[in-house]
Each structure stands twice: as C-alpha cells, then as structure tokens.
XYZ file of C-alpha atoms in Angstrom:
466
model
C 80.430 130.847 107.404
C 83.746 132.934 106.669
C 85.106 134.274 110.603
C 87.772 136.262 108.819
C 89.236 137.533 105.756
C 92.397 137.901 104.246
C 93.967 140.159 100.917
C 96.298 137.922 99.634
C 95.806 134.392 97.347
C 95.796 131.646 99.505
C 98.013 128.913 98.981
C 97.619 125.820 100.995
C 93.837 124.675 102.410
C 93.526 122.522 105.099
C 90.753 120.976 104.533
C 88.965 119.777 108.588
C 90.133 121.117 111.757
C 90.409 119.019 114.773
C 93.862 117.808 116.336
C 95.669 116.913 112.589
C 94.194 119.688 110.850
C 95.089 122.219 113.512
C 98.718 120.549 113.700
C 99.135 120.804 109.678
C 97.895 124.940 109.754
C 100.394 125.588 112.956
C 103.176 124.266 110.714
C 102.373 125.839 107.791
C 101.863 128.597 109.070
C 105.015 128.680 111.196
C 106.783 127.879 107.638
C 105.602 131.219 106.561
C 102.665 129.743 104.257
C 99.772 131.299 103.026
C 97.044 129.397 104.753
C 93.272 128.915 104.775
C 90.923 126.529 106.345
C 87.505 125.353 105.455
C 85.553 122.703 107.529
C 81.825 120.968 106.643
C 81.060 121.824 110.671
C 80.190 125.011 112.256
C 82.586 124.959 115.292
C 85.364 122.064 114.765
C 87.749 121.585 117.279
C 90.550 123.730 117.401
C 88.505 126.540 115.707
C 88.635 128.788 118.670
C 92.225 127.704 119.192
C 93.235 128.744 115.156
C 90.877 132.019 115.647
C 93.577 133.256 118.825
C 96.908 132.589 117.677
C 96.375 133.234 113.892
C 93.171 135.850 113.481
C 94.407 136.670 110.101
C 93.683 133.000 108.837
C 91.021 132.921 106.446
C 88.698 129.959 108.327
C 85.726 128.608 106.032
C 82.952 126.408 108.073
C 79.649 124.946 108.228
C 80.260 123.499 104.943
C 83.296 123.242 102.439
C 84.277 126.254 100.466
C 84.299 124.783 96.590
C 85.674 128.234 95.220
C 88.253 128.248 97.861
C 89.169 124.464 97.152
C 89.590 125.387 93.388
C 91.902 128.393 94.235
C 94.231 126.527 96.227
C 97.575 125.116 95.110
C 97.333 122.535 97.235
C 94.777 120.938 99.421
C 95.970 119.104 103.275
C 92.858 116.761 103.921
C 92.149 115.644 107.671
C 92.070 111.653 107.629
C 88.244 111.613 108.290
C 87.116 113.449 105.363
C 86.500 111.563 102.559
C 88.379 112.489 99.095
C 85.015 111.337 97.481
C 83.017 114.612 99.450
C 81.816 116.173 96.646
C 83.950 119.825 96.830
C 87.007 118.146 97.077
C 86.438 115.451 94.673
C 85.641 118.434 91.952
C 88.718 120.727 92.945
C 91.174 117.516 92.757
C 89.791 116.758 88.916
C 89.805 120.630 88.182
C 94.111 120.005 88.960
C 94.641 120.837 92.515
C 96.546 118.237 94.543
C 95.327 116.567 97.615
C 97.850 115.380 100.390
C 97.379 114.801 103.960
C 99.696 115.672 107.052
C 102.067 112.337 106.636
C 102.477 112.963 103.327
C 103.547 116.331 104.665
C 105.930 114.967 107.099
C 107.594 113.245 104.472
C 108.614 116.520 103.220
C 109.801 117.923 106.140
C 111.449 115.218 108.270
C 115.092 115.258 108.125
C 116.082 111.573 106.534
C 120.064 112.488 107.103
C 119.654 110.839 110.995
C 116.136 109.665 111.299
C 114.645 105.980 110.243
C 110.720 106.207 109.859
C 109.205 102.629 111.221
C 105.441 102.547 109.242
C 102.520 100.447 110.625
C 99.099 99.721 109.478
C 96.852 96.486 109.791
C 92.882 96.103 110.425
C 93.979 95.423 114.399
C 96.740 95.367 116.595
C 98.901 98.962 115.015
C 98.524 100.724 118.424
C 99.980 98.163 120.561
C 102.725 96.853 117.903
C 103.648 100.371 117.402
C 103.894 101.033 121.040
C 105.920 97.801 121.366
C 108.485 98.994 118.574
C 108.960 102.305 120.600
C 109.028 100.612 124.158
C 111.891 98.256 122.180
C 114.073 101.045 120.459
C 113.856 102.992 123.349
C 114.874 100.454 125.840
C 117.704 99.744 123.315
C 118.994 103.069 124.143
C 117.917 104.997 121.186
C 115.932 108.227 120.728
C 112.314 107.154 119.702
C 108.877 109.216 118.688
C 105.764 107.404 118.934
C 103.286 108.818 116.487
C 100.674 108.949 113.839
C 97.443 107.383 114.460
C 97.757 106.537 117.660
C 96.913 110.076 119.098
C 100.442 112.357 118.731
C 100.081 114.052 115.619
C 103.010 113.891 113.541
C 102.763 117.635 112.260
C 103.405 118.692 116.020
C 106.219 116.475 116.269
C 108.021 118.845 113.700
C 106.534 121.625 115.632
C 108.068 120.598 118.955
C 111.562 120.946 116.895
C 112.999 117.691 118.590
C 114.199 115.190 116.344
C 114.869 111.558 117.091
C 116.705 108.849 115.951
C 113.238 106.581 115.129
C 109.680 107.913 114.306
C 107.701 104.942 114.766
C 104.338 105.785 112.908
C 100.681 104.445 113.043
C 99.115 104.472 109.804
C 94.987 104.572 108.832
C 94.120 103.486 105.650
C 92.707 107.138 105.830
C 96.171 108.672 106.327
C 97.314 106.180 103.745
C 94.799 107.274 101.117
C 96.906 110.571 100.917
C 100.628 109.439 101.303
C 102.900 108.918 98.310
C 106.405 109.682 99.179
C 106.643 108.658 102.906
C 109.332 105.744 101.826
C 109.760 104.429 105.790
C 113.113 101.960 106.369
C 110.487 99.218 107.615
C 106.587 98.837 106.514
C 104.188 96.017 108.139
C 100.484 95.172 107.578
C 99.684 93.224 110.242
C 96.737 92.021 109.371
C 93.287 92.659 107.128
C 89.592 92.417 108.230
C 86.586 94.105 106.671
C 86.392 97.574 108.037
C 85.535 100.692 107.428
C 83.248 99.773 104.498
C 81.282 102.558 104.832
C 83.965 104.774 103.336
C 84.851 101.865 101.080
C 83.151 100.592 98.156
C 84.610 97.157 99.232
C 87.321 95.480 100.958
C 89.813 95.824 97.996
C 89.699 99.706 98.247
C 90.747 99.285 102.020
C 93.736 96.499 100.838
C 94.361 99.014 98.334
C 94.863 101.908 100.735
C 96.502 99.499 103.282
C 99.184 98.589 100.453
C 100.216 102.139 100.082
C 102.306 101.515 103.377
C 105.065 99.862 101.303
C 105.645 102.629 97.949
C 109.445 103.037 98.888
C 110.234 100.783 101.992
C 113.603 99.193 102.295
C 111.921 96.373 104.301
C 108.568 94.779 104.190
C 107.329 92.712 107.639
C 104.505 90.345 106.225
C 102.193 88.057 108.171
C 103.090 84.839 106.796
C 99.290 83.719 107.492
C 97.436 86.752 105.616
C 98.309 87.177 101.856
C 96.238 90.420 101.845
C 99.742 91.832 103.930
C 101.949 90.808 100.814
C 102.943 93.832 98.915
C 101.021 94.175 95.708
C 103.455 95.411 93.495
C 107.057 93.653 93.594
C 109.592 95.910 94.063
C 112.749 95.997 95.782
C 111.944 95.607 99.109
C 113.337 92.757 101.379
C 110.713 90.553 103.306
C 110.645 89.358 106.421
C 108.012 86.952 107.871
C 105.914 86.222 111.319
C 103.363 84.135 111.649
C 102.571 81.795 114.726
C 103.309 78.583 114.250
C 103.802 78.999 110.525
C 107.168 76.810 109.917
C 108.424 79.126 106.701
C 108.008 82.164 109.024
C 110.824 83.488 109.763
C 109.451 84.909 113.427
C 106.680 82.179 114.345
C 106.331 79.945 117.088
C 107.685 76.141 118.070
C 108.347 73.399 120.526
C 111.185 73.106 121.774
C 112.599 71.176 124.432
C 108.915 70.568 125.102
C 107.917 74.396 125.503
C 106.228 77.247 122.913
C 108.718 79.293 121.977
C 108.957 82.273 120.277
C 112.112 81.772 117.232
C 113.694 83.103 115.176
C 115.088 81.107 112.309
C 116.915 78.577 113.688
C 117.405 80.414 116.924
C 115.117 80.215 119.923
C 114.583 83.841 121.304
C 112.296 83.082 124.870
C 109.719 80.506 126.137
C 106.254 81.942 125.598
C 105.214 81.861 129.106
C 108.022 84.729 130.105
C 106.208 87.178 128.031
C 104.019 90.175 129.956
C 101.226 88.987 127.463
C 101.230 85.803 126.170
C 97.336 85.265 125.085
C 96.985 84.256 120.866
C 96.553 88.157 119.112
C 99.293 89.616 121.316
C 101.818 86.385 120.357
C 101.290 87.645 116.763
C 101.699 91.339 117.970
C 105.157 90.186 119.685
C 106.216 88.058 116.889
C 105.590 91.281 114.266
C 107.518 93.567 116.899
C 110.485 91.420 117.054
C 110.241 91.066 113.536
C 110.707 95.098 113.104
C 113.085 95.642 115.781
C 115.487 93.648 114.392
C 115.644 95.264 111.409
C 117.185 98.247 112.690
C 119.422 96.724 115.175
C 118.071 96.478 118.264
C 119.769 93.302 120.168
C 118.140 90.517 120.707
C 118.143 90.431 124.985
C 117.293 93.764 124.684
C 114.010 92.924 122.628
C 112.953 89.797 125.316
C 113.271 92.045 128.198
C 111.182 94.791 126.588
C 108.857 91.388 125.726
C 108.782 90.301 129.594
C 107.617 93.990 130.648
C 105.439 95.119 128.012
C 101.559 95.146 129.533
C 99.513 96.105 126.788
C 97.317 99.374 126.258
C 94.818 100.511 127.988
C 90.927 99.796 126.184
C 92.908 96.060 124.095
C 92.026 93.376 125.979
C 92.579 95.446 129.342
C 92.042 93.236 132.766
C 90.183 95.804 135.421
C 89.477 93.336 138.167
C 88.022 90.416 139.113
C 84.420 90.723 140.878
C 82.790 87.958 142.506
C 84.685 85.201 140.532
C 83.761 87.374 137.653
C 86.788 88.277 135.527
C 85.835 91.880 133.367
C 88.185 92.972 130.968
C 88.006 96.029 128.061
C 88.538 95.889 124.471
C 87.112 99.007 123.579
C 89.091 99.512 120.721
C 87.717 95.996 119.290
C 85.879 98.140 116.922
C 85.923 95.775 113.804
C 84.699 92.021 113.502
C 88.405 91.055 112.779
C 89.201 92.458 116.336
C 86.494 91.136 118.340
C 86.851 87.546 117.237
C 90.350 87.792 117.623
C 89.555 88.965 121.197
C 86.716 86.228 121.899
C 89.407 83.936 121.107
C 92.086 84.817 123.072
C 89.924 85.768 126.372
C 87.828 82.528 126.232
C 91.490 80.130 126.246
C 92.839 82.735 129.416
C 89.385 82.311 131.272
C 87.649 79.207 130.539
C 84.267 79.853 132.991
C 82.265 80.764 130.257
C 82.093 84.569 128.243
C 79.603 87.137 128.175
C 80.547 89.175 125.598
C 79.229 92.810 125.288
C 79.032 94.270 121.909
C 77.344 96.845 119.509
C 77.901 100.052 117.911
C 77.886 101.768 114.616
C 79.169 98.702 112.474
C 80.415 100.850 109.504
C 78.804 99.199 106.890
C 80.134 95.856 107.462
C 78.482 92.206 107.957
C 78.635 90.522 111.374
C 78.380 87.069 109.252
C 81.689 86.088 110.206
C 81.066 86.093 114.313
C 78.396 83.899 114.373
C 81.079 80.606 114.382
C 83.309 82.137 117.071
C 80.569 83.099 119.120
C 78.766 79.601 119.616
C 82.076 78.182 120.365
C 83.165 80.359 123.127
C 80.082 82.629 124.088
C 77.515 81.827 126.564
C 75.891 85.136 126.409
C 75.838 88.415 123.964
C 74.050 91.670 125.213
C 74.021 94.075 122.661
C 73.958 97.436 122.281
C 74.280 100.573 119.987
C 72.592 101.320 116.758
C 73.365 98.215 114.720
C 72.726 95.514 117.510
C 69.668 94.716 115.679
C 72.058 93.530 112.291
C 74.280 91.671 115.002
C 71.298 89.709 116.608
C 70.289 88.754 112.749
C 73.679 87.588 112.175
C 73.798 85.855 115.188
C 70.798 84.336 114.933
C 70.857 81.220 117.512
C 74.186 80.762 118.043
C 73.984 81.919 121.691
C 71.427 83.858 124.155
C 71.273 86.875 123.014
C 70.121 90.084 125.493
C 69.910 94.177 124.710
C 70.573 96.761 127.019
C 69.677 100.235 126.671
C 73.004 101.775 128.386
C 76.898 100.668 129.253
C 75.336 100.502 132.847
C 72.431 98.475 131.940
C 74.723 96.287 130.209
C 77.177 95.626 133.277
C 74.648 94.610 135.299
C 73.010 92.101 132.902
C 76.285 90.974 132.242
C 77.356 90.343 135.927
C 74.174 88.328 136.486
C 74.204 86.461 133.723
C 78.050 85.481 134.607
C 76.479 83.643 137.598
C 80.273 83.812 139.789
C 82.106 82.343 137.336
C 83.933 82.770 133.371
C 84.544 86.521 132.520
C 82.655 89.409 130.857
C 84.400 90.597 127.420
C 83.402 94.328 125.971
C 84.782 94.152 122.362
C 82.044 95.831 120.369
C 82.998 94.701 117.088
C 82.023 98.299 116.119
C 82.734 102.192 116.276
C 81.563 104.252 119.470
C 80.185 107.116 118.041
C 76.415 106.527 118.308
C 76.551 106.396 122.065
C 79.927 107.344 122.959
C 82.312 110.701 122.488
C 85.035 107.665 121.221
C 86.034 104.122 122.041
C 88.049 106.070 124.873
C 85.149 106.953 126.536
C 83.081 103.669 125.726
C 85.985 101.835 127.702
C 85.841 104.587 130.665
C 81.756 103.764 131.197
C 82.665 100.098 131.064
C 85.042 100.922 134.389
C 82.998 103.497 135.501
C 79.802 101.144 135.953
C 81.950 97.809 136.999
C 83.286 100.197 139.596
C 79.311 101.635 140.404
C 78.319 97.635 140.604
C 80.761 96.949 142.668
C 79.844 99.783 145.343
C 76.303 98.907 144.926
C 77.089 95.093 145.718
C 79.169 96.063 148.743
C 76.095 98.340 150.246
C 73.443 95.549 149.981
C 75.720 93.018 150.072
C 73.687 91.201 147.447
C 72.938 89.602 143.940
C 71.289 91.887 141.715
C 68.533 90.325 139.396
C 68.307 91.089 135.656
C-alpha cells in the first residue's frame, strides 16, 4: 500500500517504522534528505505520526517495496528486520548499501568533545550501561544513555544536546549494520545462545557481537568468556574482569578475610557495601568499573555510585515478600544464558527453595543447558508460553514440573507450591511476544497478579489450593 506520492528520486529508504525507524526519517528529513519509507506491516508504529508531520513522504507498507529498495542510494534498516528478508537481500547484491541508525550516528555525532562508551553481551548491557551513565554522571560529567536500551540514538541528535559521554547499548541486530562507529571503550560482556532464530548458529551472533570492537581504542573483556576476546587483533588495549579470575585485572579476592572487589593490586570496596551484591550483578560491577576507569572517572567516585546503584526494573527486581514468600522479576531473562544466571544468583540470596516461572517464544534455541541448574536449585518449574512444551522435554525429571495457562494462573500455582517459605523467580528464559505486548509488560502482569493474590488473600484471609 503506497499512502502518498512524491515527484522527485528518492534517496535514502528507511526500511521499518516503529521508534528507530521513525527517529532515522525525522533526522533525515530534518537534514534536508530525500526520504521514503517502506514497511512489511500495514500500520507500523509511528505511521500515523510520519503521515502528520511529513505528508509529502513517500510511505510503502503491508509489504516491502523491491523497486523502491533498488532505487535507493542507500537503505537505513530497523534492527528487527532481517538483512536476509528477501527484498532487501536482492537490492543490497543489486549495489545499494544497507546501514542502520548507529551506523548513522557515527556520521553525525560530533567526535571533537564527545567519547562514545559501546556495550553489547548476551545479558547484563542494560544494567552495565545504566551503571556507566549513573558513574560518569555522578563524576560530574555530561552523560547520554542510549541505544538499545529504549532512547533512540537518532533522537538524541534530534534533541540538538550534546554531551560529553554517549554511553550506547548495542544488539547484535544494531551491530549487524555498524561499520564505522569506532567508540573510545567496547565490552562484550558475555555470550549465550540467543536469538538463533535469526541466526544460522551461534557463530553468526559472536560474529555480529564482535563488530562492537572495528575501531575501539579500548577493549573490556570478560576474562572468563573467550567468545568476548576480539577476533581480529588490532590495536586496541585490553582490559580484564572476571570474578575471582586472578589474571583479571577487575575480579574479586580475600582480603583481610573479606570479598573484595580489586583492582590490580589495589582493593577498591568490600563486596557487602555494594547496592547489589548477588553473583551476575558482581560481574556487572566489576565490567562497569572496568569502563569507568578508562575515561577517568575517580575511583571513590565509582564505589559510591557502586553503594547506590539498585538495579533495573524487570532484572532480578525484588517486589515484596508475601507470606514468607519472597517474588522477584526477571522479565528481561529472555535467553537461557540469563535465566541460569538468575536461578543462580536468587537461589544463594534466598535459600527456602525456588519456584521458578518460565516460558515463552524460545527463539530457536535449546533449553539443554538448564536442565543441570535447575535440579540443583529448583523445587518447582511452571511453565508457560508457546515453547513450554520443548522446556518440559529438556527438563525432563530434573524437577516437578507444572503449566499454567495465564501469568495469573501461574502466580497462584506458584504461591502454593512455595508452601511459606524460599522465593518465586519469573525469568522466562525466552521472548514475550506470544503472550505478552514485550518483556515490559510480561513483568507488569507478574506485579499486577502478586498484587491481585495478595488482595484476594487479605479478603478470605486464606490459603488458596492449586
């Protein structure tokens, strides 16, 4: 469907709508571009949004346009399209160049008084990148938080405000598309199987991941995952976390009888002082301090941020405590990788006993690797979501194993089966999508119906029954 027309040849296509694509058109568009947009659905957000301000726009949907592809000089691909969908793929080999809206920030951002802080892993980018920010910014300095983790960066050019630091989250997605970003520091925190349903395996993800470093001046490597090495040598200087790795140069150590987090030969703060001290988020500090350094920011300044920073909302999120129940949301556990990491963690802080909620859309990847975590630390599974029957085969006896039909119905079973003690983990392991508008909302009906339990517990005063 073609909403409107327009004389002249156009130039640059962005190729899906929704919050990056509209961001990428507004700029162009502001930067006196000729622009044109073509989208596989009929209304994609921002459509309507596109239609008001620019009506001229030539706007392409309910399918991609393959002649207007091939006419472009240049194509701007939202991160959730595939460059494999078969229009693009055949405009890219007839010669036109596909980029996506970092790779167009690159362009754009002024490099004369900005640093541009790049992060990417399988788990852990939000809150590390949120950490960096929180860091520079209680340093003193001028910080923009951006990228994957909801801001696109496109409007951060449009807003016209520059900082000092643009601390970006990275997809493998965004990174598919990004060849000249070149950001002072570069981490991988880590790499689990996901997203192997756009993937033919795990080394096209690495390989995507990898693209992080083309350029960096400094490359922040877990010491404990090879797969966050760079690749391809260059000249790049590394620096090193890794728990209690002892050639790390950020891990952790006794001394004077306490974990501490160190640095070198320098001791930086005992473990216990930080906000969240639980295993994943010690590697998440230890990768933070690790970047922070790098471009200055004082050490006492860094362990304060460290004694303050509380974590994201929907990663390993306490809501309350119900009945000697403990409930907490990891929402955004939407990979294996995450959700063990998670079990872990959650089963040292409460160690009652865990019912772990989980299920999804898995993305095309196994659920082999829970099965060992899971008997060790999980009384309980319900499952839901379109691939809890591959989970239950995975699982096969390594705990009881229930299904629920809603986030509701899973609540309930849960509380029951908690019996007054241990704590209830949501980490699905998976995406949200089959049930859920995102792993926003999947977290907000986890609240939502530990909130409706709780109500309905204080009217009867009673145990329910499963």
């Amino acid at each position: 469907m073609e909403k409107t027309a327009m004389s002249q040849v156009n130039q640059k296509v962005v190729v899906g709508l929704g919050k990056t694509g509209l961001s990428c058109a507004r700029f162009l568009l502001q930067q006196g571009e000729s622009v044109a947009v073509t989208d596989s659905r009929k209304e994609p957000p921002g459509l309507a949004e596109l239609c008001t301000e620019h009506p001229g726009v030539k706007v392409c949907v309910g399918g991609f346009d393959t002649a207007l592809l091939k006419s472009a000089n240049e194509l701007i691909v939202s991160p959730g399209i595939s460059l494999q969908e078969p229009a693009i793929k055949s405009a890219v080999q007839s010669g036109v160049p596909a980029i996506g809206d970092i790779e167009l920030f690159s362009r754009y951002i002024s490099r004369e008084n900005s640093h541009i802080i790049a992060i990417t892993g399988s788990n852990g980018k939000s809150t590390v990148t949120t950490l960096v920010g929180e860091m520079l910014r209680d340093a003193g300095h001028s910080v923009t938080v951006a990228g994957n983790i909801g801001l696109p960066v496109m409007d951060v050019l449009l807003s016209g405000d520059q900082a000092e630091f643009y601390v970006l989250e990275l997809s493998s997605f965004q990174l598919e598309t990004t060849f000249n970003l070149a950001p002072v520091v570069a981490t991988i925190l880590n790499i689990s199987p996901d997203h192997l349903d756009r993937y033919d395996d795990i080394d096209g993800y690495i390989e995507a991941k990898q693209r992080i470093y083309d350029g960096c001046e400094i490359a922040v490597v877990n010491n404990n995952d090879a797969n966050t090495m760079p690749s391809v040598s260059g000249d790049a200087r590394l620096v090193t976390f890794g728990g209690a790795s002892d050639d790390a140069t950020y891990r952790i150590q006794t001394v004077s009888g306490e974990q501490t987090i160190v640095r070198g030969d320098s001791a930086l703060m005992p473990l216990h002082e930080m906000a969240l001290a639980d295993g994943h988020n010690v590697l998440n500090a230890l990768a933070g301090l690790s970047i922070a350094h790098q471009v200055g920011v004082p050490d006492v300044s860094m362990v304060e941020t460290l004694r303050t920073f509380s974590g994201l909302a929907h990663r390993c999120e306490f809501i309350r405590a119900l009945h000697g129940v403990s409930w907490i949301n990891d929402s955004k556990g939407t990979n294996v990788g995450a959700t063990i990491s998670a079990i872990s963690g959650v089963s040292q802080a409460y160690p009652g006993g865990l019912i772990l909620i989980a299920g999804g859309d898995g993305k095309g990847a196994s659920f082999d690797d829970l099965a060992a975590v899971v008997k060790q630390h999980v009384n309980c599974v319900v499952l839901i979501g379109a691939d809890a029957p591959l989970i239950e085969l995975a699982l096969g006896k390594s705990c009881n194993l229930y299904h629920a039909i809603s986030m509701e119905d899973a609540v309930t079973q849960s509380y029951c089966l908690a019996s007054g003690t241990g704590a209830v983990l949501l980490s699905p392991a998976c995406a949200s999508f089959d049930m859920f508008s995102g792993y926003e909302d999947r977290g907000r009906q986890f609240v939502e119906s530990i909130n409706l339990l709780t109500d309905k517990l204080s009217e009867t005063g009673e145990l329910l029954n499963v």
